[in-house]
Short mmCIF file of C-alpha atoms in Angstrom, two decimals:
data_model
loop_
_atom_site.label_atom_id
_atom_site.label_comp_id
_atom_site.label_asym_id
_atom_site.label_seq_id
_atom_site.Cartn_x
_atom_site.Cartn_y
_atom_site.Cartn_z
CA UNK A 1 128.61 86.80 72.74
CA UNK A 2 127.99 90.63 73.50
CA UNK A 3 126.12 91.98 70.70
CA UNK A 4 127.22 95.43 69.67
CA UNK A 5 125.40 98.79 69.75
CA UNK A 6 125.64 99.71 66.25
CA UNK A 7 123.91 102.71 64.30
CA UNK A 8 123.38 100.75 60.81
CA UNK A 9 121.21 97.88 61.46
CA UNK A 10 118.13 99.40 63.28
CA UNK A 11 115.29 97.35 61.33
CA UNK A 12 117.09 93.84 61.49
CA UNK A 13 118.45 94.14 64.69
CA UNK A 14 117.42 91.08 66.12
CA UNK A 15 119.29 91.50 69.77
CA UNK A 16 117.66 88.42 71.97
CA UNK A 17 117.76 90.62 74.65
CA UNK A 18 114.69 92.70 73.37
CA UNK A 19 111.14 91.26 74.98
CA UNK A 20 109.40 92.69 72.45
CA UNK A 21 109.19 93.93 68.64
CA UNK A 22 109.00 97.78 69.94
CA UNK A 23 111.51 98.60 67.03
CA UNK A 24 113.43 101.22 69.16
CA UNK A 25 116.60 102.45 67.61
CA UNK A 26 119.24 100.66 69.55
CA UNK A 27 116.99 97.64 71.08
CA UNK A 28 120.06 96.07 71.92
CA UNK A 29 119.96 98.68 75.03
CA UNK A 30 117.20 97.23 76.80
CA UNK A 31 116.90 94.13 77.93
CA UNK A 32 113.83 92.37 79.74
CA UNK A 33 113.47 90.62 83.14
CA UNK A 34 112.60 87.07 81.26
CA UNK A 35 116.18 87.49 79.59
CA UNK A 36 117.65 88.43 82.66
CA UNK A 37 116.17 85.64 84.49
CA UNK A 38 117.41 83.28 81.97
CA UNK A 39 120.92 84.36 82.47
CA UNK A 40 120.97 83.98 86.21
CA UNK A 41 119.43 80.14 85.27
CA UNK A 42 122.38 80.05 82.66
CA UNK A 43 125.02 81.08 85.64
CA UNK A 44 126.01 84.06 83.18
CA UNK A 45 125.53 86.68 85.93
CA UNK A 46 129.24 87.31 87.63
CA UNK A 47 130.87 84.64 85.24
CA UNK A 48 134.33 85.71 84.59
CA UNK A 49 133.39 86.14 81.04
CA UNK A 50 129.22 86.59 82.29
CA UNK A 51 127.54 90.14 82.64
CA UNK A 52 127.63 92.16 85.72
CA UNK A 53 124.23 93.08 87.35
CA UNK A 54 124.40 96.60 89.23
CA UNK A 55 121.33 97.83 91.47
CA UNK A 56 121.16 102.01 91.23
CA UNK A 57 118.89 102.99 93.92
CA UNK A 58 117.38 106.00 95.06
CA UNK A 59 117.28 104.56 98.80
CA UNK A 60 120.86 103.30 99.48
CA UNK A 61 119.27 100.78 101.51
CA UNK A 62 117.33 99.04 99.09
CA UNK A 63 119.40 96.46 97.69
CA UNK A 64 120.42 95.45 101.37
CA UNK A 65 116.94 94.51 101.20
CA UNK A 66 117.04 92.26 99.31
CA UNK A 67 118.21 91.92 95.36
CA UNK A 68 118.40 90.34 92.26
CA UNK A 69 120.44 87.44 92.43
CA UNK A 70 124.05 88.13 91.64
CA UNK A 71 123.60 91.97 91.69
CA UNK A 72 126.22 94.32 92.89
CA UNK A 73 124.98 97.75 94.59
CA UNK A 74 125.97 100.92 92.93
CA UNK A 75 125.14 104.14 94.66
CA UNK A 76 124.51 107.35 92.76
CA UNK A 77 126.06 109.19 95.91
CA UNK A 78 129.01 107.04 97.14
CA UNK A 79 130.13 105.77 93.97
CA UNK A 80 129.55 107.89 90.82
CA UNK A 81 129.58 111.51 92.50
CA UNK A 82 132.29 113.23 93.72
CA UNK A 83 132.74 113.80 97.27
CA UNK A 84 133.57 117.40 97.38
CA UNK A 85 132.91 118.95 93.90
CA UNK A 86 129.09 118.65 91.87
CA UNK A 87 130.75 116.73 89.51
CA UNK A 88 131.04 112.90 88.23
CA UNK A 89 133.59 110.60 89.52
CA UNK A 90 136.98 111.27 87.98
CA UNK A 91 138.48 108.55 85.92
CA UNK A 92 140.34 106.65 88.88
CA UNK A 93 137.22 107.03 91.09
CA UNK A 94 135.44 105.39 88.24
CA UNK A 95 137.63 102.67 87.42
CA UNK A 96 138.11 101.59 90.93
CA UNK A 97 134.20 101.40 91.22
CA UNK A 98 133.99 99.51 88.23
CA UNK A 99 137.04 97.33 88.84
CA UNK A 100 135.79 96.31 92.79
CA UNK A 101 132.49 94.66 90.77
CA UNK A 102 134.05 93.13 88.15
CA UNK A 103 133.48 95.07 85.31
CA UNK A 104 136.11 95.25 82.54
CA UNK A 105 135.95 97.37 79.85
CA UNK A 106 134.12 94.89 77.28
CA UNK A 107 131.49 93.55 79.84
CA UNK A 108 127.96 93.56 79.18
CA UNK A 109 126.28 95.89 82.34
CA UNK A 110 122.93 95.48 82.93
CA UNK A 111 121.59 98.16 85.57
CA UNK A 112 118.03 98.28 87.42
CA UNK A 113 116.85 100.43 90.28
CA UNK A 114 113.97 101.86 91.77
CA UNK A 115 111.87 104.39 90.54
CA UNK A 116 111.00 103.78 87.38
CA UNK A 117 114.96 103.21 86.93
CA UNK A 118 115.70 106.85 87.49
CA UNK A 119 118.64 106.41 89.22
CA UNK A 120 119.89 103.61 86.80
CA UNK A 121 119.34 105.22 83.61
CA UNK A 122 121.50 108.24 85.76
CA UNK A 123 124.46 105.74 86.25
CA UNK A 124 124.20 104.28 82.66
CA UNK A 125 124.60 107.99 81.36
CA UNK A 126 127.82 108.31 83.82
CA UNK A 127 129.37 105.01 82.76
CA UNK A 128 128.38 106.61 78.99
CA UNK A 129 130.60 109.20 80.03
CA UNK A 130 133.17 107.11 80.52
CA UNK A 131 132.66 105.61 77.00
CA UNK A 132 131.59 102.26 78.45
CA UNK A 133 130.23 100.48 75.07
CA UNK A 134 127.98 98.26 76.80
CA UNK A 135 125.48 99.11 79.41
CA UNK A 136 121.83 98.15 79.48
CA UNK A 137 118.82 98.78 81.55
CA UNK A 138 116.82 96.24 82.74
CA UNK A 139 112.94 97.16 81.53
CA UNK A 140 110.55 97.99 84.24
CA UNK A 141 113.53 98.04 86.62
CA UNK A 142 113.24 96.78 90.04
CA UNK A 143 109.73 97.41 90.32
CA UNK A 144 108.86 94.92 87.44
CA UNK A 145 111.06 92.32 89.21
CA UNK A 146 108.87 91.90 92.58
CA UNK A 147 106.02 92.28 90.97
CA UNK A 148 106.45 89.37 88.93
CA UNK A 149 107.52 87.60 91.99
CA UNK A 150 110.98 86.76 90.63
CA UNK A 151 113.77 85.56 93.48
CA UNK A 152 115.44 88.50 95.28
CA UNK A 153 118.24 87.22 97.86
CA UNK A 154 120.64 89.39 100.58
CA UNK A 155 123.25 87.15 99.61
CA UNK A 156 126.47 89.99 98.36
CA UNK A 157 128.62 88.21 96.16
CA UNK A 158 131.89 87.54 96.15
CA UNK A 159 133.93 89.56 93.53
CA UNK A 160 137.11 88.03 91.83
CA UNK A 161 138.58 90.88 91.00
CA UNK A 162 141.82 88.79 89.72
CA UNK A 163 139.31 87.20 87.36
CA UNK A 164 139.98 89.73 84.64
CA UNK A 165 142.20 93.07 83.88
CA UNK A 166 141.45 96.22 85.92
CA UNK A 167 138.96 98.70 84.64
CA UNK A 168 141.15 100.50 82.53
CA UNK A 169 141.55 104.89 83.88
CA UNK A 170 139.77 106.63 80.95
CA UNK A 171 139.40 110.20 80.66
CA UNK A 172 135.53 110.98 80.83
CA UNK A 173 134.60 113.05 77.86
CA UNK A 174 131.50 115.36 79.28
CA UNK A 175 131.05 117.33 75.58
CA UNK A 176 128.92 114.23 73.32
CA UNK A 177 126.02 113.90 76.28
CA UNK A 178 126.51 116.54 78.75
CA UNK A 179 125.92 119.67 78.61
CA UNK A 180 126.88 123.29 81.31
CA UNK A 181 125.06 125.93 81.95
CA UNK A 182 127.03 128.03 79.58
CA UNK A 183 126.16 125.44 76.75
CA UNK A 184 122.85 125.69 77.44
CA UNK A 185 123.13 129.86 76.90
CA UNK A 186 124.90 129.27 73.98
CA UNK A 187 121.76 126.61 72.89
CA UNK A 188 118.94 128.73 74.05
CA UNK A 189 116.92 128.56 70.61
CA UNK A 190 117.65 125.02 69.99
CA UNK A 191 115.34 122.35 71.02
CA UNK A 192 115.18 121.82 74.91
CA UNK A 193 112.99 119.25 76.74
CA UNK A 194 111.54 120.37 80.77
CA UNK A 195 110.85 116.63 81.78
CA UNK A 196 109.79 118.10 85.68
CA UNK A 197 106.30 118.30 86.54
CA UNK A 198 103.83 120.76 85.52
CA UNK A 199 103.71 122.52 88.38
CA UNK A 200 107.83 122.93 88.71
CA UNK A 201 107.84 123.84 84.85
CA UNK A 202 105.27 126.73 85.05
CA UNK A 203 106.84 128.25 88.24
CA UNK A 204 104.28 126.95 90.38
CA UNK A 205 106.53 125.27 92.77
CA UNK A 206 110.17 125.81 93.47
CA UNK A 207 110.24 122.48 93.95
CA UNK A 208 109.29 118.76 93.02
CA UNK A 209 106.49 117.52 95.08
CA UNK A 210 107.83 115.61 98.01
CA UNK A 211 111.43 116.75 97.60
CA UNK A 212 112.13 120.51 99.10
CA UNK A 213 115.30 120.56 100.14
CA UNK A 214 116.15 120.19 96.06
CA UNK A 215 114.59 123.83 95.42
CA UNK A 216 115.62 127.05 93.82
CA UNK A 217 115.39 130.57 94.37
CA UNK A 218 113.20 131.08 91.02
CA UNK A 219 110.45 129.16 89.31
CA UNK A 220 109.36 128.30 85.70
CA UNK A 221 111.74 127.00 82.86
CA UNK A 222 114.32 127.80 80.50
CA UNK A 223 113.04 129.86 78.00
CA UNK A 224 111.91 127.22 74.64
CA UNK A 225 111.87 124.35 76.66
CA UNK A 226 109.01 121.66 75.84
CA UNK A 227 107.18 120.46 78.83
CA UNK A 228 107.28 116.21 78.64
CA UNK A 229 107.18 115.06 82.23
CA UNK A 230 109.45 112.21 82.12
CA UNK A 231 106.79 109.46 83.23
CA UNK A 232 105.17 110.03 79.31
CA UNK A 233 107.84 107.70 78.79
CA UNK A 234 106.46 104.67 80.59
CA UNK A 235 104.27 102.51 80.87
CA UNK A 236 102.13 101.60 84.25
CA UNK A 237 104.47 98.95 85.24
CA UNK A 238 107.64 101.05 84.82
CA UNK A 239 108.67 99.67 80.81
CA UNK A 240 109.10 102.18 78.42
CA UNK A 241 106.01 102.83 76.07
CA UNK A 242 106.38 101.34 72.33
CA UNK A 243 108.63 103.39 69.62
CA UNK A 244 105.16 104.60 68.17
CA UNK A 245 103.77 105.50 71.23
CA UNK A 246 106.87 107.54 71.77
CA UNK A 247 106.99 109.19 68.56
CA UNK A 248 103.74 110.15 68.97
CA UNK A 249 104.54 112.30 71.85
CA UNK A 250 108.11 113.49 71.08
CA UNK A 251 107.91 113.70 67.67
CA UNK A 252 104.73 114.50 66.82
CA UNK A 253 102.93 116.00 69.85
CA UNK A 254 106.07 118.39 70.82
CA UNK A 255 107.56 118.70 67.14
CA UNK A 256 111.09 117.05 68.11
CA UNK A 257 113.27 116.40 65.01
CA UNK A 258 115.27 113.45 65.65
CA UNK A 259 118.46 115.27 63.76
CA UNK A 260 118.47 118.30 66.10
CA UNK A 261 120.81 118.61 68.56
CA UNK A 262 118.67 118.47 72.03
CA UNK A 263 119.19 119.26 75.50
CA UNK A 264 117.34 117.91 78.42
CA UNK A 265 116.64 118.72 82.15
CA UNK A 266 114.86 118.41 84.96
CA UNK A 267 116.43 119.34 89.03
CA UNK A 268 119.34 117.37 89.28
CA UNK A 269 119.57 115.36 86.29
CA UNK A 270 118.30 111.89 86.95
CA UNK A 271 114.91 112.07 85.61
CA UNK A 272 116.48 114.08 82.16
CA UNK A 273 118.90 110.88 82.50
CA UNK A 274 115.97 108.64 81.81
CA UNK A 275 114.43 111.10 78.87
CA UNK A 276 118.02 111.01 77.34
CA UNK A 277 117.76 107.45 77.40
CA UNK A 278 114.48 107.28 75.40
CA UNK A 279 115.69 110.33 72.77
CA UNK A 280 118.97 108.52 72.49
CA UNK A 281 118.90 105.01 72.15
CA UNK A 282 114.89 104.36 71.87
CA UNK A 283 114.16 106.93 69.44
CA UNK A 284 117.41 107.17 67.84
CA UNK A 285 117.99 110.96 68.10
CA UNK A 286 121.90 111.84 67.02
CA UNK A 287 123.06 114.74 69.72
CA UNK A 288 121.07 114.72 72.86
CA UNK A 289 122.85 116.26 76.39
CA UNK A 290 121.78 115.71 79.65
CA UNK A 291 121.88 119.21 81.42
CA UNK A 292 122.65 117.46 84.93
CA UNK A 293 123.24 120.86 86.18
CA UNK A 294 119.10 121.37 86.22
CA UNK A 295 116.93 123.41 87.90
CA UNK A 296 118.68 123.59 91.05
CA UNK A 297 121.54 125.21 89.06
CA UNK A 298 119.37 127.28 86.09
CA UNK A 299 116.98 128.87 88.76
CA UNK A 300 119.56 129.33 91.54
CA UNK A 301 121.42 131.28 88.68
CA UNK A 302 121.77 135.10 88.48
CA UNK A 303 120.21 137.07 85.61
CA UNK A 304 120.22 133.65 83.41
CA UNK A 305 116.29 133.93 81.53
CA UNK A 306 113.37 132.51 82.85
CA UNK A 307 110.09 131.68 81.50
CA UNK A 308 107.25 130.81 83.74
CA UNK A 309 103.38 129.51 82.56
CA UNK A 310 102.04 126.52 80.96
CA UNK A 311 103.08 124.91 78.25
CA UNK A 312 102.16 126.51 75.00
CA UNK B 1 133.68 114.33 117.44
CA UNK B 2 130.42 112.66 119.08
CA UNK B 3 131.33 113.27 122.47
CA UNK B 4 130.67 117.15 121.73
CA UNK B 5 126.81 116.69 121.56
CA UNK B 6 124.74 115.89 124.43
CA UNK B 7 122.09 113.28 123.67
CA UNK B 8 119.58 111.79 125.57
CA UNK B 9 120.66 108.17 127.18
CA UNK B 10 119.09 106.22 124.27
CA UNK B 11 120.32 107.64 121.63
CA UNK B 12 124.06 108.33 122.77
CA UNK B 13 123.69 104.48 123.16
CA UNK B 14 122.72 104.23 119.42
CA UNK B 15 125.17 106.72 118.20
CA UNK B 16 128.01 105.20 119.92
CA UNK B 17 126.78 101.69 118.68
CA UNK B 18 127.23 103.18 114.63
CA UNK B 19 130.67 104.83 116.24
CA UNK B 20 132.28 101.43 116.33
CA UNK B 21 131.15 100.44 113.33
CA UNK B 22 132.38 99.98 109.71
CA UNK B 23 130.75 101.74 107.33
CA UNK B 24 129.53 98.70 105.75
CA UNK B 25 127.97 97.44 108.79
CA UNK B 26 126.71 100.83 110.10
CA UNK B 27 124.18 99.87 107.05
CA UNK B 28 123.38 96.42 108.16
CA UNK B 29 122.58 98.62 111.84
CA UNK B 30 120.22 100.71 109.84
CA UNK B 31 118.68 97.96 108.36
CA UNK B 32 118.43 96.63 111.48
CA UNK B 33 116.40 100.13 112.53
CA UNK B 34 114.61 100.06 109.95
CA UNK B 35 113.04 96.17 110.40
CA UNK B 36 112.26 96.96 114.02
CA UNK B 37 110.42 99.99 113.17
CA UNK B 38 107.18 99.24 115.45
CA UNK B 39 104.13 98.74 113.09
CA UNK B 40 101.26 101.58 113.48
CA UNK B 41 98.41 100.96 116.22
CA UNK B 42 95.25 100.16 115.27
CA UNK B 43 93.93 104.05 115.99
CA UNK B 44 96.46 104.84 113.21
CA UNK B 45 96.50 102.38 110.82
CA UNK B 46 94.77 103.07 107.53
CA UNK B 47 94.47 106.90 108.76
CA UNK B 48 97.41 108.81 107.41
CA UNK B 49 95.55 111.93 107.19
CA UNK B 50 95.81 111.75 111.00
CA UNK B 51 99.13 112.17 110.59
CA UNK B 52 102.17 114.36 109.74
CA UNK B 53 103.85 113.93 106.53
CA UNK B 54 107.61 114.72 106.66
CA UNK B 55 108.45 116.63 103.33
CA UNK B 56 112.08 116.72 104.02
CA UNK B 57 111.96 113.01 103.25
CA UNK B 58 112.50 111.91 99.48
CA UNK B 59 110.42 109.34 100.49
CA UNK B 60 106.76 108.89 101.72
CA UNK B 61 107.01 109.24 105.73
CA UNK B 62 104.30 110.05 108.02
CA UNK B 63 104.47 110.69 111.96
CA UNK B 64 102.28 111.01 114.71
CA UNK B 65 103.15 112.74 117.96
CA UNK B 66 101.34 111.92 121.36
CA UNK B 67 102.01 113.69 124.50
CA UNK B 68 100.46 112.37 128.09
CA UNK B 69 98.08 114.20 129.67
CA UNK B 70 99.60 113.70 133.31
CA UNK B 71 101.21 115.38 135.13
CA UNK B 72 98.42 118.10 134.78
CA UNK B 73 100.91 120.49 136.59
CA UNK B 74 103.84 119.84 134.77
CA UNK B 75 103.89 119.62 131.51
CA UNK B 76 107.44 118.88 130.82
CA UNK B 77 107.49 115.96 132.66
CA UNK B 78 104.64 114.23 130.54
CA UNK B 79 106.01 111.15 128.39
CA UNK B 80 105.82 111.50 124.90
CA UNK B 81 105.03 108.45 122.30
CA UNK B 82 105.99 108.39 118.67
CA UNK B 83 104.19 107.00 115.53
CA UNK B 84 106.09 106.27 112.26
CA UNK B 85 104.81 105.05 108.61
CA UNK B 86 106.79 104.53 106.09
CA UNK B 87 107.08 101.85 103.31
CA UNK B 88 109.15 98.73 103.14
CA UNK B 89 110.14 100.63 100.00
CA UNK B 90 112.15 103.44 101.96
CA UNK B 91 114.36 101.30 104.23
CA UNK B 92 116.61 104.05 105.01
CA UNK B 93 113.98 106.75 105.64
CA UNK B 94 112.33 103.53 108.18
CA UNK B 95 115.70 103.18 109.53
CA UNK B 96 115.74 106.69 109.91
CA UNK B 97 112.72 106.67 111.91
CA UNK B 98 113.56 103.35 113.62
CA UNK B 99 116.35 105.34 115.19
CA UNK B 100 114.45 108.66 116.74
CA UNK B 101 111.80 105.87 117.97
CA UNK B 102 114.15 103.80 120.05
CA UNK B 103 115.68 106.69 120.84
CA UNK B 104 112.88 109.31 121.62
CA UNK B 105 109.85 107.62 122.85
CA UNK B 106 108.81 107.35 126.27
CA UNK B 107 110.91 110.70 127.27
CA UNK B 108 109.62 113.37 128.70
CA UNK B 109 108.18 116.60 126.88
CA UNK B 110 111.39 119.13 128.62
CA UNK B 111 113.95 115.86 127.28
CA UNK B 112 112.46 115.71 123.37
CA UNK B 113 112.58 119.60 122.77
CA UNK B 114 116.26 119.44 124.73
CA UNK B 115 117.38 116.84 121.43
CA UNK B 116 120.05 119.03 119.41
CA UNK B 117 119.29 120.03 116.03
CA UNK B 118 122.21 118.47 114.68
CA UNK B 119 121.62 115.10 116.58
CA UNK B 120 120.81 113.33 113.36
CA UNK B 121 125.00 114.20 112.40
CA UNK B 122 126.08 112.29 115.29
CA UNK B 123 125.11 108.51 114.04
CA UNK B 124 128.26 108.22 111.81
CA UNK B 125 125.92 107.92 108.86
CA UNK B 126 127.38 110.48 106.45
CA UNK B 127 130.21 108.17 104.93
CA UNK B 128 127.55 105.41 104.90
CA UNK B 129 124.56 106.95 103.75
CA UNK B 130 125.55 110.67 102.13
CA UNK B 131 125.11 114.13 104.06
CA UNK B 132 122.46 114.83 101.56
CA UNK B 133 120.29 111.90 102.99
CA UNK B 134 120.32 112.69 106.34
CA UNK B 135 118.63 115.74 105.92
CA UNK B 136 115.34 113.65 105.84
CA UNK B 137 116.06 112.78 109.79
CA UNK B 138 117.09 116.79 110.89
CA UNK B 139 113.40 117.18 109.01
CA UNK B 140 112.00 114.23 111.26
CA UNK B 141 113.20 115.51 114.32
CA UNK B 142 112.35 118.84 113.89
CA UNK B 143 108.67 118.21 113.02
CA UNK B 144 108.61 115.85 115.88
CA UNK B 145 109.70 118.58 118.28
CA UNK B 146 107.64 121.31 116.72
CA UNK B 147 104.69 118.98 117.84
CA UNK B 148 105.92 118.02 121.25
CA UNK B 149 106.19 121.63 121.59
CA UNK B 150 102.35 122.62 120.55
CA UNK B 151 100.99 119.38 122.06
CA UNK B 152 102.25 120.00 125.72
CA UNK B 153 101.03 123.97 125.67
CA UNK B 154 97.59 122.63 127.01
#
């Protein structure tokens, strides 16, 4: 059965999804490429009461590629952004996506994607929006997957989609994880975390390295924010580092209070997606947003405040 | 809409190949593109820094541009040859490239720097792929004609 994500049993949580005895907050979150492989063996993947497996790429082309077996492609662009409007999905959008892969609103989703599972941990914060209860990511994403040599197949499969109810239309509710530009003014103060690179959070570059045509009229950062380039967050092969290791560097290092409400950003609000991730539900911190508006919004922004330099 | 633009015979071919398409299967072309991307030759391989990197790209492309040196006496009528490297990684920034290599190389200097800006538009990609996306090809095309255009001065 689908276990729960529950706030009171943190210690004795003992989730079989977890790899590992990392202690995060909400293990039940993560789940590892062994289990996953287990539940393709167990013909659990795309079972009418099975999980759903959703590939969030970066490169839209990926999964065509070649992909976990019984995966479904999700794509950041087509399927969870609007087409006009910067803005999510609206509910019908959303529950169409989710009903043409055969999610329902109890299934257990476990996303994976490229890079580092940017772009996953981005559509597990949307379908969080949405209030979806269960959504995991798969550790070390895609990444993890070929490099362990694990079966990847072009076979699409076939959806049922009479198998079970229709997604349900909910209403997304934006205030618990997601924060504006004008809640970010209204925050300035409060405990903000720059996960961009060095260079983009002292003002260096108006960009990210490699990415231009995501630039801004003004460098540096907004004014408080702690510099923790998202990749602190992982290991070599694309996991997330241990619950000490993290509170060594968010807690301890930058002075994060896990009871604080926090805000994080980055350019467009993937890579804050996959620091939100680690505050929230590996470390256990209560209020954490995702400012998806970012850098291209802050520093395209008139007469908002700036800070440039390095970290302090 | 794609009759507007005038391409070279190549890639009208292409872009009215994607025209008939579904969106679904204007991928599966692209993947196609992508797979038949020719592999570097042996003066490039393992030699990036001999090569262009295209920053307009989210992912890690490099191109090479070669112009002929014949005719001495025209230089817009010298063939030009393209070099692409990207990773199996990127499939859609190969596919991408697969595309402007069918489509580009072996024309002439004065038919390359005649390619519209806004050729990369007319492949029918935008529903498939995102607007956003294609930007990585304008930023291919441009840097190859910026090159065509500074190699055939001589």
């Amino acid at each position: 059965m689908t276990s729960r994500f529950s706030l009171g049993c943190m210690a004795e949580h003992t989730d079989p999804t977890t790899s590992s005895s990392d202690g995060y907050a909400h293990p039940e979150r993560l789940v590892s490429t062994e289990w996953l492989a287990g539940q393709i063996e167990a013909d659990r993947v795309g079972a009418p009461d099975g999980i759903v497996v959703l590939e969030s790429d970066e490169d839209v082309l990926l999964y065509d590629t070649g992909h976990i077996p019984g995966a479904l492609k999700l794509d950041w662009h087509q399927d969870l952004n609007d087409a006009v409007v910067r803005d999510y999905a609206d509910p019908e959008q959303f529950a169409a996506v989710m009903t043409a892969r055969g999610v329902g609103r109890d299934t257990t989703v476990v996303i994976y994607g490229d890079k580092n599972n940017w772009w996953a941990a981005y559509a597990l914060w949307v379908m969080s929006l949405f209030g979806h209860e269960d959504v995991r990511l798969l550790d070390g994403g895609r990444a993890k997957w070929v490099a362990e040599g694990r079966e990847l197949t072009r076979e699409v499969p076939a959806v049922d989609t009479s198998a079970r109810a229709p997604y349900p239309v909910v209403e997304r509710d934006d205030a618990p994880i997601r924060a504006f530009k004008e809640d970010v003014l209204a925050h300035l103060g409060g405990a903000l975390v720059d996960v961009r690179s060095p260079g983009e959070y002292s003002g260096e570059l108006l960009h990210m390295p490699d990415y231009p045509q995501e630039g801004a009229m003004r460098g540096g950062h907004i004014p408080g924010a702690r510099s923790v380039p998202w990749a602190r967050a992982a290991n070599d092969d694309g996991t997330f580092k241990s619950r000490e290791d993290l509170e060594a560097i968010y807690l301890t290092e930058q002075g994060l209070t896990p009871s604080d409400a926090t805000i994080a950003y980055c350019r467009i609000g993937e890579r804050s997606s996959h620091t939100w991730f680690v505050l929230t539900h590996l470390l256990g911190f209560k209020d954490v947003r995702n400012y998806d508006g970012s850098w291209t919004e802050w520093g395209n922004s008139v007469r908002v405040p700036v800070e440039q330099g390095a970290p302090k | 809409m794609t009759d507007t633009v005038e391409l070279p015979a190549a890639l009208r071919e292409i872009a009215d190949d994607f025209a008939e398409l579904t969106a679904p299967e204007r991928l599966q072309l692209l993947l196609e593109f992508s797979e038949g991307l020719p592999e570097l030759p042996e003066r490039y391989a393992g030699s990036l820094d001999a090569m262009e990197q295209v920053h307009e790209c989210q992912s890690p492309i490099f191109l090479a541009v070669e112009v002929a040196d014949e005719p001495a006496d025209e230089p817009g009528r010298r063939p030009v040859h393209l070099f692409f490297s990207a990773p199996p990684e990127a499939p859609t920034t190969r596919g991408f490239a697969g595309i402007l290599h069918e489509g580009l190389d072996g024309l002439t200097v004065e038919e390359v720097l005649a390619v519209p800006e806004v050729a990369p538009y007319q492949f029918s990609l935008g529903e498939a792929v995102s607007p956003l996306r294609l930007r990585g090809m304008v930023g291919m095309l441009n840097r190859i004609k910026r090159q065509v255009a500074l190699k055939s001065q001589s």
